[in-house]
């Protein structure tokens, strides 16, 4: 998955620094029973200095390799 260049919320170009755009290789969430589940997943965590949006960008199915 390519590094994001623009904010998914406002469309402004993201500042290309490690503080604002960070890659991750696993994602932590909770299942229906409120148990923590860790998933191997490559994505990006972003913060937009323009609109103050922060969140995770997860890959689309075509970006994911299934083993």
Coordinates of N, CA and C in Angstrom, one line a residue:
X1 N 0.8 -1.2 0.0 CA 0.0 0.0 0.0 C 0.9 1.2 0.0
X2 N 0.6 2.1 -0.9 CA 1.5 3.3 -1.1 C 1.2 4.3 0.1
X3 N 2.2 5.1 0.4 CA 2.1 6.1 1.4 C 1.0 7.2 0.9
X4 N 0.1 7.6 1.8 CA -0.9 8.5 1.4 C -0.3 9.9 1.2
X5 N -0.8 10.6 0.2 CA -0.3 12.0 -0.1 C -1.3 13.1 0.4
X6 N -2.6 12.7 0.4 CA -3.6 13.7 0.7 C -4.5 13.2 1.9
X7 N -5.0 14.2 2.6 CA -5.9 13.9 3.7 C -7.2 13.3 3.2
X8 N -7.7 12.2 3.7 CA -8.9 11.6 3.2 C -10.2 12.4 3.6
X9 N -10.0 13.3 4.6 CA -11.1 14.1 5.0 C -11.3 15.4 4.2
X10 N -10.2 16.2 4.1 CA -10.3 17.5 3.4 C -9.6 17.6 2.1
X11 N -8.7 16.6 1.7 CA -8.1 16.6 0.4 C -6.8 17.4 0.3
X12 N -6.4 18.1 1.4 CA -5.1 18.9 1.4 C -3.9 17.9 1.5
X13 N -2.8 18.3 0.8 CA -1.6 17.5 0.8 C -1.1 17.4 2.2
X14 N -0.8 16.1 2.6 CA -0.3 15.8 4.0 C 1.2 16.2 4.1
X15 N 1.6 16.7 5.3 CA 3.0 17.0 5.5 C 3.7 15.7 5.6
X16 N 4.8 15.6 4.8 CA 5.5 14.3 4.7 C 6.6 14.2 5.7
X17 N 6.2 14.1 7.0 CA 7.1 13.9 8.1 C 6.6 12.7 8.9
X18 N 7.5 12.0 9.6 CA 7.1 10.8 10.4 C 6.1 11.2 11.5
X19 N 6.1 12.4 11.9 CA 5.1 12.8 13.0 C 3.7 12.7 12.5
X20 N 3.5 13.1 11.2 CA 2.1 13.2 10.6 C 1.6 12.0 9.9
X21 N 2.6 11.2 9.3 CA 2.2 10.0 8.6 C 3.1 8.9 9.0
X22 N 2.5 7.9 9.7 CA 3.3 6.7 10.2 C 2.7 5.4 9.7
X23 N 3.5 4.5 9.3 CA 3.1 3.2 8.9 C 2.9 2.3 10.1
X24 N 2.0 1.3 9.9 CA 1.8 0.3 11.0 C 1.7 -1.1 10.3
X25 N 2.0 -2.1 11.1 CA 1.9 -3.5 10.5 C 0.9 -4.4 11.2
X26 N 0.3 -3.8 12.2 CA -0.8 -4.6 12.9 C -1.9 -3.6 13.4
X27 N -3.1 -4.1 13.5 CA -4.2 -3.3 13.9 C -5.0 -4.0 15.0
X28 N -5.2 -3.2 16.1 CA -5.9 -3.7 17.3 C -7.4 -3.3 17.3
X29 N -8.3 -4.2 17.5 CA -9.7 -3.9 17.6 C -10.3 -4.8 18.6
X30 N -11.6 -4.7 18.8 CA -12.4 -5.6 19.7 C -13.4 -6.4 18.9
X31 N -13.7 -7.6 19.4 CA -14.7 -8.4 18.7 C -16.1 -8.1 19.4
X32 N -17.1 -8.9 19.1 CA -18.4 -8.7 19.6 C -18.5 -8.9 21.2
X33 N -17.6 -9.7 21.7 CA -17.6 -10.0 23.1 C -16.6 -9.1 23.9
X34 N -16.2 -8.0 23.2 CA -15.3 -7.0 23.8 C -13.9 -7.6 24.1
X35 N -13.5 -8.7 23.4 CA -12.1 -9.2 23.5 C -11.2 -8.5 22.5
X36 N -10.0 -8.2 22.9 CA -9.0 -7.5 22.0 C -8.6 -8.5 21.0
X37 N -8.6 -8.1 19.7 CA -8.1 -8.9 18.6 C -7.0 -8.1 17.8
X38 N -5.9 -8.8 17.6 CA -4.8 -8.1 16.8 C -4.7 -8.8 15.5
X39 N -4.8 -7.9 14.4 CA -4.8 -8.4 13.0 C -3.5 -7.9 12.4
X40 N -2.8 -8.8 11.6 CA -1.6 -8.4 10.8 C -2.2 -7.7 9.6
X41 N -1.8 -6.4 9.6 CA -2.4 -5.5 8.5 C -1.4 -4.3 8.3
X42 N -1.1 -4.0 7.1 CA -0.2 -2.9 6.8 C -1.1 -1.7 6.4
X43 N -0.9 -0.6 7.1 CA -1.7 0.6 6.8 C -1.0 1.9 7.3
X44 N -1.7 3.0 7.3 CA -1.0 4.3 7.7 C -1.9 5.0 8.7
X45 N -1.2 5.6 9.7 CA -1.8 6.5 10.6 C -1.5 7.9 10.2
X46 N -2.5 8.7 10.1 CA -2.3 10.1 9.6 C -2.9 11.2 10.5
X47 N -2.2 12.3 10.5 CA -2.8 13.5 11.2 C -2.7 14.6 10.2
X48 N -3.8 15.3 10.0 CA -3.8 16.5 9.0 C -3.7 17.8 9.8
X49 N -2.7 18.5 9.5 CA -2.5 19.8 10.1 C -3.5 20.9 9.7
X50 N -4.1 20.6 8.6 CA -5.1 21.6 8.0 C -6.4 21.5 8.7
X51 N -7.0 20.3 8.7 CA -8.4 20.1 9.3 C -8.4 19.4 10.6
X52 N -7.2 19.1 11.2 CA -7.1 18.4 12.5 C -7.7 17.0 12.5
X53 N -7.9 16.4 11.3 CA -8.4 15.0 11.2 C -7.3 14.1 11.6
X54 N -7.5 13.1 12.3 CA -6.5 12.0 12.6 C -7.2 10.7 12.5
X55 N -6.6 9.7 11.9 CA -7.2 8.4 11.8 C -6.3 7.4 11.1
X56 N -6.8 6.3 10.8 CA -6.1 5.2 10.2 C -6.6 5.0 8.7
X57 N -5.7 4.8 7.8 CA -6.0 4.4 6.5 C -5.7 3.0 6.3
X58 N -6.7 2.2 6.1 CA -6.6 0.7 5.9 C -6.6 0.4 4.4
X59 N -5.9 -0.8 4.1 CA -5.8 -1.1 2.6 C -7.2 -1.6 2.1
X60 N -7.3 -1.5 0.8 CA -8.5 -2.1 0.1 C -8.2 -3.5 -0.2
X61 N -9.1 -4.3 -0.5 CA -8.9 -5.7 -0.8 C -7.8 -6.0 -1.8
X62 N -7.8 -5.2 -2.9 CA -6.7 -5.4 -3.9 C -5.3 -5.1 -3.4
X63 N -5.2 -4.4 -2.3 CA -3.9 -4.1 -1.7 C -3.4 -5.1 -0.8
X64 N -4.3 -6.0 -0.4 CA -4.0 -7.0 0.7 C -3.6 -8.4 0.1
X65 N -2.6 -8.9 0.6 CA -2.2 -10.3 0.2 C -2.7 -11.3 1.2
X66 N -3.4 -12.3 0.7 CA -3.9 -13.3 1.6 C -3.0 -14.5 1.5
X67 N -2.7 -15.1 2.6 CA -1.9 -16.3 2.6 C -2.7 -17.5 3.0

